[in-house]
DNA sequence: CTGGACTTC
DNA sequence: GAAGTCCAG
């Protein structure tokens, strides 16, 4: 074999090795947790996890997420919100930590400092306040997105409270939420954390032997409009994000539910 | 509830 | 960096 061929072979082997590593390697802590069947622990039924367009799904104890390295935030965060999760605990808010489970290195919270944008939770702290451990787990940088304060404390907060109301009423909704991650978004910080122009929330209620869905697409801006004006079909969000939200449902049922954009089965009080 | 910023050690 | 205090939507 000539020297040139040897080099070519080495390069190919390295490329294949890197590909395999990128595809299958997981940090030991995460891998062990999965093998022990703790994933996701009690709260998120993996049966209803969305697909990932980034190939980096991470299961934390109380929610799961799919991290987008180019946008330095999650493309979705998913969890189940049960009636028993609702509580009025008033834990002290801890400091944010970089999510060590993100192998491509999650964004640092300093990107948000003095940026003018909130560290907006995707899985709200208020949805995980049934224990201090769960509450504090939401304070990781893979669970936040830059949000304008008037949006975060306004209509987005109203939507999160509505989800808690539905969790109370229907006992158990699956929640998937994130920003619409597109090309050429503006960003903040040295690591260039993308600022989404829209945020979405997709809900599935599987209680009472029936399955129903609802989805919201909110422009990233303050609004006093009623929430039902932002209801869209799950299909339309799948089209914009490339995410398949409920691939585990039987195909016919999935197609029927995801095409709907009415909200008559969801009480807006 | 959703958050930030400032002072002090 | 951590803790306390004060602030706004």
Short mmCIF file of N, CA and C in Angstrom, two decimals, chain A residues 103-236:
data_model
loop_
_atom_site.label_atom_id
_atom_site.label_comp_id
_atom_site.label_asym_id
_atom_site.label_seq_id
_atom_site.Cartn_x
_atom_site.Cartn_y
_atom_site.Cartn_z
N UNK A 103 -23.48 18.12 25.68
CA UNK A 103 -22.08 17.82 25.38
C UNK A 103 -21.45 18.84 24.44
N UNK A 104 -22.30 19.59 23.70
CA UNK A 104 -21.75 20.65 22.85
C UNK A 104 -21.58 21.94 23.63
N UNK A 105 -21.77 21.87 24.93
CA UNK A 105 -21.61 23.00 25.84
C UNK A 105 -22.80 23.96 25.72
N UNK A 106 -23.58 23.98 26.75
CA UNK A 106 -24.75 24.87 26.78
C UNK A 106 -24.31 26.31 27.02
N UNK A 107 -25.16 27.23 26.64
CA UNK A 107 -24.85 28.66 26.79
C UNK A 107 -24.63 29.02 28.26
N UNK A 108 -23.82 30.05 28.48
CA UNK A 108 -23.63 30.56 29.84
C UNK A 108 -24.68 31.63 30.12
N UNK A 109 -25.09 31.73 31.37
CA UNK A 109 -26.11 32.73 31.71
C UNK A 109 -25.59 34.16 31.51
N UNK A 110 -24.27 34.34 31.45
CA UNK A 110 -23.72 35.69 31.26
C UNK A 110 -24.15 36.30 29.93
N UNK A 111 -24.49 35.43 28.96
CA UNK A 111 -24.98 35.96 27.68
C UNK A 111 -26.21 36.86 27.88
N UNK A 112 -26.96 36.56 28.93
CA UNK A 112 -28.22 37.28 29.17
C UNK A 112 -28.01 38.55 30.00
N UNK A 113 -26.86 38.60 30.70
CA UNK A 113 -26.66 39.72 31.64
C UNK A 113 -26.58 41.04 30.89
N UNK A 114 -27.37 41.99 31.33
CA UNK A 114 -27.42 43.33 30.73
C UNK A 114 -27.74 43.29 29.23
N UNK A 115 -28.42 42.24 28.81
CA UNK A 115 -28.80 42.13 27.40
C UNK A 115 -30.11 42.83 27.13
N UNK A 116 -30.83 43.13 28.20
CA UNK A 116 -32.16 43.69 28.02
C UNK A 116 -33.23 42.63 27.93
N UNK A 117 -32.79 41.36 27.92
CA UNK A 117 -33.76 40.27 27.80
C UNK A 117 -33.79 39.43 29.08
N UNK A 118 -34.99 38.92 29.37
CA UNK A 118 -35.15 38.01 30.50
C UNK A 118 -34.53 36.65 30.19
N UNK A 119 -34.14 35.94 31.23
CA UNK A 119 -33.85 34.51 31.12
C UNK A 119 -35.21 33.82 31.26
N UNK A 120 -35.87 33.65 30.13
CA UNK A 120 -37.24 33.14 30.19
C UNK A 120 -37.28 31.63 30.26
N UNK A 121 -37.86 31.13 31.33
CA UNK A 121 -37.98 29.68 31.47
C UNK A 121 -38.83 29.08 30.34
N UNK A 122 -38.43 27.92 29.86
CA UNK A 122 -39.28 27.15 28.94
C UNK A 122 -40.15 26.21 29.76
N UNK A 123 -39.51 25.35 30.58
CA UNK A 123 -40.27 24.65 31.61
C UNK A 123 -40.33 25.61 32.81
N UNK A 124 -41.49 26.16 33.10
CA UNK A 124 -41.59 27.19 34.14
C UNK A 124 -41.23 26.65 35.52
N UNK A 125 -40.56 27.48 36.31
CA UNK A 125 -40.27 27.10 37.68
C UNK A 125 -41.57 26.81 38.43
N UNK A 126 -42.61 27.55 38.07
CA UNK A 126 -43.90 27.39 38.73
C UNK A 126 -44.56 26.04 38.46
N UNK A 127 -44.12 25.35 37.41
CA UNK A 127 -44.66 24.02 37.10
C UNK A 127 -43.89 22.91 37.81
N UNK A 128 -42.74 23.23 38.38
CA UNK A 128 -41.91 22.22 39.06
C UNK A 128 -41.68 22.59 40.51
N UNK A 129 -42.65 23.23 41.13
CA UNK A 129 -42.44 23.69 42.51
C UNK A 129 -42.97 22.70 43.53
N UNK A 130 -43.16 21.43 43.10
CA UNK A 130 -43.63 20.41 44.03
C UNK A 130 -42.49 19.89 44.90
N UNK A 131 -41.25 20.21 44.51
CA UNK A 131 -40.12 19.88 45.39
C UNK A 131 -39.00 20.85 45.10
N UNK A 132 -38.13 21.05 46.08
CA UNK A 132 -37.02 21.97 45.89
C UNK A 132 -36.10 21.48 44.77
N UNK A 133 -35.91 20.17 44.73
CA UNK A 133 -35.04 19.59 43.70
C UNK A 133 -35.58 19.87 42.30
N UNK A 134 -36.87 19.67 42.13
CA UNK A 134 -37.49 19.89 40.82
C UNK A 134 -37.46 21.37 40.45
N UNK A 135 -37.76 22.21 41.43
CA UNK A 135 -37.77 23.66 41.21
C UNK A 135 -36.40 24.14 40.75
N UNK A 136 -35.37 23.70 41.48
CA UNK A 136 -34.02 24.18 41.17
C UNK A 136 -33.50 23.63 39.85
N UNK A 137 -34.02 22.47 39.45
CA UNK A 137 -33.55 21.89 38.19
C UNK A 137 -33.96 22.74 36.99
N UNK A 138 -35.01 23.54 37.14
CA UNK A 138 -35.43 24.36 36.00
C UNK A 138 -34.47 25.54 35.77
N UNK A 139 -33.59 25.78 36.73
CA UNK A 139 -32.67 26.92 36.60
C UNK A 139 -31.35 26.50 35.95
N UNK A 140 -31.47 25.94 34.76
CA UNK A 140 -30.29 25.61 33.97
C UNK A 140 -30.42 26.29 32.62
N UNK A 141 -29.27 26.58 32.03
CA UNK A 141 -29.29 27.45 30.84
C UNK A 141 -29.86 26.78 29.60
N UNK A 142 -30.03 25.46 29.63
CA UNK A 142 -30.66 24.79 28.49
C UNK A 142 -32.18 24.91 28.56
N UNK A 143 -32.67 25.46 29.65
CA UNK A 143 -34.12 25.58 29.84
C UNK A 143 -34.60 27.02 29.70
N UNK A 144 -33.76 27.90 29.16
CA UNK A 144 -34.17 29.30 29.05
C UNK A 144 -33.94 29.82 27.63
N UNK A 145 -34.66 30.89 27.34
CA UNK A 145 -34.59 31.55 26.04
C UNK A 145 -34.71 33.05 26.28
N UNK A 146 -34.05 33.86 25.45
CA UNK A 146 -34.17 35.32 25.66
C UNK A 146 -35.60 35.78 25.39
N UNK A 147 -36.18 36.40 26.39
CA UNK A 147 -37.55 36.90 26.23
C UNK A 147 -37.63 38.34 26.72
N UNK A 148 -38.37 39.14 25.99
CA UNK A 148 -38.62 40.50 26.44
C UNK A 148 -39.45 40.44 27.72
N UNK A 149 -39.12 41.30 28.66
CA UNK A 149 -39.78 41.20 29.96
C UNK A 149 -41.29 41.39 29.86
N UNK A 150 -41.71 42.33 29.02
CA UNK A 150 -43.14 42.59 28.90
C UNK A 150 -43.89 41.39 28.31
N UNK A 151 -43.18 40.62 27.48
CA UNK A 151 -43.77 39.40 26.93
C UNK A 151 -43.81 38.31 27.98
N UNK A 152 -42.65 38.13 28.65
CA UNK A 152 -42.52 37.04 29.62
C UNK A 152 -43.48 37.20 30.80
N UNK A 153 -43.54 38.42 31.30
CA UNK A 153 -44.40 38.63 32.47
C UNK A 153 -45.84 38.91 32.06
N UNK A 154 -46.06 39.05 30.78
CA UNK A 154 -47.40 39.34 30.29
C UNK A 154 -48.10 38.13 29.71
N UNK A 155 -48.22 38.12 28.40
CA UNK A 155 -49.05 37.10 27.76
C UNK A 155 -48.47 35.69 27.92
N UNK A 156 -47.12 35.59 27.96
CA UNK A 156 -46.50 34.27 28.15
C UNK A 156 -46.81 33.74 29.54
N UNK A 157 -46.76 34.61 30.52
CA UNK A 157 -47.10 34.23 31.88
C UNK A 157 -48.58 33.83 31.97
N UNK A 158 -49.41 34.54 31.26
CA UNK A 158 -50.84 34.20 31.26
C UNK A 158 -51.07 32.81 30.67
N UNK A 159 -50.32 32.50 29.61
CA UNK A 159 -50.46 31.18 28.99
C UNK A 159 -49.99 30.09 29.95
N UNK A 160 -48.88 30.34 30.65
CA UNK A 160 -48.38 29.34 31.61
C UNK A 160 -49.38 29.11 32.73
N UNK A 161 -50.04 30.17 33.16
CA UNK A 161 -51.03 30.00 34.21
C UNK A 161 -52.26 29.26 33.69
N UNK A 162 -52.57 29.48 32.42
CA UNK A 162 -53.69 28.76 31.81
C UNK A 162 -53.38 27.27 31.74
N UNK A 163 -52.13 26.94 31.45
CA UNK A 163 -51.72 25.53 31.41
C UNK A 163 -51.89 24.90 32.80
N UNK A 164 -51.53 25.64 33.84
CA UNK A 164 -51.71 25.12 35.20
C UNK A 164 -53.19 24.94 35.52
N UNK A 165 -54.00 25.84 35.03
CA UNK A 165 -55.44 25.71 35.22
C UNK A 165 -55.96 24.44 34.54
N UNK A 166 -55.47 24.18 33.33
CA UNK A 166 -55.91 22.98 32.62
C UNK A 166 -55.38 21.71 33.29
N UNK A 167 -54.17 21.79 33.84
CA UNK A 167 -53.62 20.63 34.55
C UNK A 167 -54.48 20.30 35.76
N UNK A 168 -54.95 21.33 36.42
CA UNK A 168 -55.83 21.15 37.58
C UNK A 168 -57.16 20.55 37.15
N UNK A 169 -57.66 21.04 36.04
CA UNK A 169 -59.00 20.65 35.60
C UNK A 169 -59.02 19.28 34.93
N UNK A 170 -58.01 18.99 34.13
CA UNK A 170 -57.99 17.74 33.37
C UNK A 170 -57.05 16.70 33.98
N UNK A 171 -56.33 17.09 35.03
CA UNK A 171 -55.35 16.23 35.69
C UNK A 171 -54.38 15.56 34.74
N UNK A 172 -53.46 16.35 34.25
CA UNK A 172 -52.38 15.74 33.49
C UNK A 172 -52.40 16.17 32.05
N UNK A 173 -51.59 17.15 31.74
CA UNK A 173 -51.40 17.51 30.34
C UNK A 173 -49.92 17.39 30.03
N UNK A 174 -49.64 16.97 28.82
CA UNK A 174 -48.25 16.95 28.36
C UNK A 174 -47.97 18.28 27.70
N UNK A 175 -46.84 18.88 28.07
CA UNK A 175 -46.52 20.21 27.59
C UNK A 175 -45.22 20.16 26.79
N UNK A 176 -45.24 20.75 25.62
CA UNK A 176 -44.03 20.92 24.83
C UNK A 176 -43.93 22.39 24.48
N UNK A 177 -42.77 22.99 24.74
CA UNK A 177 -42.68 24.43 24.53
C UNK A 177 -41.29 24.84 24.06
N UNK A 178 -41.23 25.95 23.34
CA UNK A 178 -39.94 26.43 22.84
C UNK A 178 -40.12 27.65 21.97
N UNK A 179 -39.00 28.17 21.49
CA UNK A 179 -39.05 29.27 20.54
C UNK A 179 -38.96 28.70 19.13
N UNK A 180 -39.46 29.45 18.16
CA UNK A 180 -39.30 29.04 16.76
C UNK A 180 -37.88 29.41 16.34
N UNK A 181 -37.05 28.39 16.13
CA UNK A 181 -35.63 28.63 15.83
C UNK A 181 -35.42 28.63 14.31
N UNK A 182 -35.21 29.83 13.79
CA UNK A 182 -35.04 29.99 12.34
C UNK A 182 -33.65 30.53 12.05
N UNK A 183 -33.32 30.59 10.79
CA UNK A 183 -32.04 31.19 10.39
C UNK A 183 -32.08 32.70 10.57
N UNK A 184 -30.88 33.25 10.76
CA UNK A 184 -30.69 34.70 10.77
C UNK A 184 -31.49 35.42 11.84
N UNK A 185 -31.63 34.79 13.01
CA UNK A 185 -32.25 35.50 14.13
C UNK A 185 -31.21 36.41 14.77
N UNK A 186 -31.67 37.49 15.38
CA UNK A 186 -30.76 38.30 16.18
C UNK A 186 -30.36 37.50 17.41
N UNK A 187 -29.27 37.92 18.07
CA UNK A 187 -28.80 37.13 19.20
C UNK A 187 -28.25 38.03 20.29
N UNK A 188 -28.00 37.42 21.45
CA UNK A 188 -27.39 38.15 22.56
C UNK A 188 -26.14 37.40 23.04
N UNK A 189 -25.21 38.17 23.59
CA UNK A 189 -24.04 37.58 24.24
C UNK A 189 -22.97 37.09 23.30
N UNK A 190 -21.83 36.75 23.90
CA UNK A 190 -20.68 36.27 23.13
C UNK A 190 -20.99 34.97 22.41
N UNK A 191 -21.83 34.16 23.03
CA UNK A 191 -22.15 32.86 22.42
C UNK A 191 -23.30 32.95 21.42
N UNK A 192 -23.83 34.16 21.25
CA UNK A 192 -24.88 34.39 20.25
C UNK A 192 -26.10 33.51 20.47
N UNK A 193 -26.75 33.73 21.57
CA UNK A 193 -28.00 33.03 21.86
C UNK A 193 -29.13 33.67 21.04
N UNK A 194 -29.76 32.88 20.21
CA UNK A 194 -30.79 33.41 19.30
C UNK A 194 -31.99 33.98 20.05
N UNK A 195 -32.53 35.05 19.53
CA UNK A 195 -33.76 35.64 20.07
C UNK A 195 -34.91 35.24 19.15
N UNK A 196 -35.74 34.30 19.58
CA UNK A 196 -36.84 33.85 18.71
C UNK A 196 -37.84 34.99 18.44
N UNK A 197 -38.45 34.93 17.27
CA UNK A 197 -39.50 35.90 16.95
C UNK A 197 -40.87 35.39 17.36
N UNK A 198 -40.93 34.08 17.61
CA UNK A 198 -42.18 33.46 18.06
C UNK A 198 -41.86 32.41 19.12
N UNK A 199 -42.80 32.20 20.00
CA UNK A 199 -42.73 31.08 20.95
C UNK A 199 -43.99 30.24 20.80
N UNK A 200 -43.82 28.94 20.98
CA UNK A 200 -44.98 28.06 20.84
C UNK A 200 -45.17 27.22 22.09
N UNK A 201 -46.35 26.70 22.24
CA UNK A 201 -46.66 25.73 23.28
C UNK A 201 -47.66 24.75 22.71
N UNK A 202 -47.35 23.46 22.82
CA UNK A 202 -48.23 22.41 22.33
C UNK A 202 -48.65 21.56 23.52
N UNK A 203 -49.95 21.35 23.66
CA UNK A 203 -50.47 20.59 24.79
C UNK A 203 -51.24 19.37 24.31
N UNK A 204 -51.09 18.30 25.07
CA UNK A 204 -51.87 17.09 24.82
C UNK A 204 -52.48 16.65 26.13
N UNK A 205 -53.77 16.41 26.09
CA UNK A 205 -54.46 15.89 27.28
C UNK A 205 -54.96 14.50 26.96
N UNK A 206 -54.51 13.55 27.77
CA UNK A 206 -54.83 12.15 27.51
C UNK A 206 -55.73 11.58 28.60
N UNK A 207 -56.41 12.44 29.31
CA UNK A 207 -57.22 11.97 30.44
C UNK A 207 -58.62 11.59 29.99
N UNK A 208 -59.28 10.82 30.82
CA UNK A 208 -60.66 10.47 30.55
C UNK A 208 -60.85 9.61 29.31
N UNK A 209 -59.79 8.90 28.91
CA UNK A 209 -59.91 7.99 27.79
C UNK A 209 -60.00 8.69 26.45
N UNK A 210 -59.87 10.00 26.47
CA UNK A 210 -59.88 10.73 25.20
C UNK A 210 -58.59 11.53 25.04
N UNK A 211 -58.24 11.78 23.82
CA UNK A 211 -57.03 12.55 23.56
C UNK A 211 -57.43 13.83 22.85
N UNK A 212 -56.95 14.94 23.39
CA UNK A 212 -57.18 16.20 22.70
C UNK A 212 -55.91 17.03 22.71
N UNK A 213 -55.81 17.91 21.75
CA UNK A 213 -54.60 18.74 21.59
C UNK A 213 -55.00 20.19 21.44
N UNK A 214 -54.04 21.04 21.76
CA UNK A 214 -54.19 22.46 21.44
C UNK A 214 -52.78 23.02 21.29
N UNK A 215 -52.62 23.99 20.43
CA UNK A 215 -51.30 24.59 20.22
C UNK A 215 -51.44 26.11 20.13
N UNK A 216 -50.41 26.78 20.64
CA UNK A 216 -50.38 28.24 20.61
C UNK A 216 -49.11 28.70 19.92
N UNK A 217 -49.23 29.73 19.12
CA UNK A 217 -48.07 30.37 18.51
C UNK A 217 -48.15 31.86 18.82
N UNK A 218 -47.23 32.32 19.68
CA UNK A 218 -47.28 33.70 20.14
C UNK A 218 -46.12 34.51 19.57
N UNK A 219 -46.43 35.64 18.91
CA UNK A 219 -45.35 36.54 18.51
C UNK A 219 -44.60 37.02 19.75
N UNK A 220 -43.28 37.17 19.62
CA UNK A 220 -42.46 37.60 20.75
C UNK A 220 -42.63 39.10 20.99
N UNK A 221 -43.77 39.44 21.53
CA UNK A 221 -44.09 40.84 21.80
C UNK A 221 -45.21 40.90 22.82
N UNK A 222 -45.25 41.98 23.57
CA UNK A 222 -46.31 42.15 24.55
C UNK A 222 -47.66 42.18 23.83
N UNK A 223 -48.67 41.64 24.50
CA UNK A 223 -50.00 41.64 23.90
C UNK A 223 -51.06 41.54 24.99
N UNK A 224 -52.15 42.25 24.79
CA UNK A 224 -53.28 42.15 25.70
C UNK A 224 -54.41 41.34 25.08
N UNK A 225 -54.13 40.74 23.93
CA UNK A 225 -55.18 39.98 23.26
C UNK A 225 -55.48 38.69 24.04
N UNK A 226 -56.70 38.20 23.94
CA UNK A 226 -57.02 36.93 24.62
C UNK A 226 -56.24 35.76 24.00
N UNK A 227 -55.93 34.79 24.84
CA UNK A 227 -55.06 33.69 24.42
C UNK A 227 -55.64 32.89 23.25
N UNK A 228 -56.96 32.73 23.23
CA UNK A 228 -57.52 31.85 22.19
C UNK A 228 -57.30 32.40 20.78
N UNK A 229 -56.96 33.68 20.70
CA UNK A 229 -56.69 34.23 19.37
C UNK A 229 -55.37 33.70 18.79
N UNK A 230 -54.56 33.05 19.64
CA UNK A 230 -53.27 32.56 19.18
C UNK A 230 -53.24 31.04 18.98
N UNK A 231 -54.42 30.44 19.01
CA UNK A 231 -54.49 28.99 18.79
C UNK A 231 -54.25 28.68 17.32
N UNK A 232 -53.38 27.70 17.09
CA UNK A 232 -53.10 27.23 15.72
C UNK A 232 -53.11 25.71 15.73
N UNK A 233 -53.00 25.10 14.59
CA UNK A 233 -52.93 23.64 14.54
C UNK A 233 -51.51 23.19 14.89
N UNK A 234 -51.41 21.98 15.43
CA UNK A 234 -50.09 21.40 15.70
C UNK A 234 -49.32 21.25 14.39
N UNK A 235 -50.06 20.91 13.34
CA UNK A 235 -49.43 20.77 12.01
C UNK A 235 -48.66 22.03 11.62
N UNK A 236 -49.25 23.18 11.87
CA UNK A 236 -48.61 24.42 11.42
C UNK A 236 -47.30 24.65 12.18
#
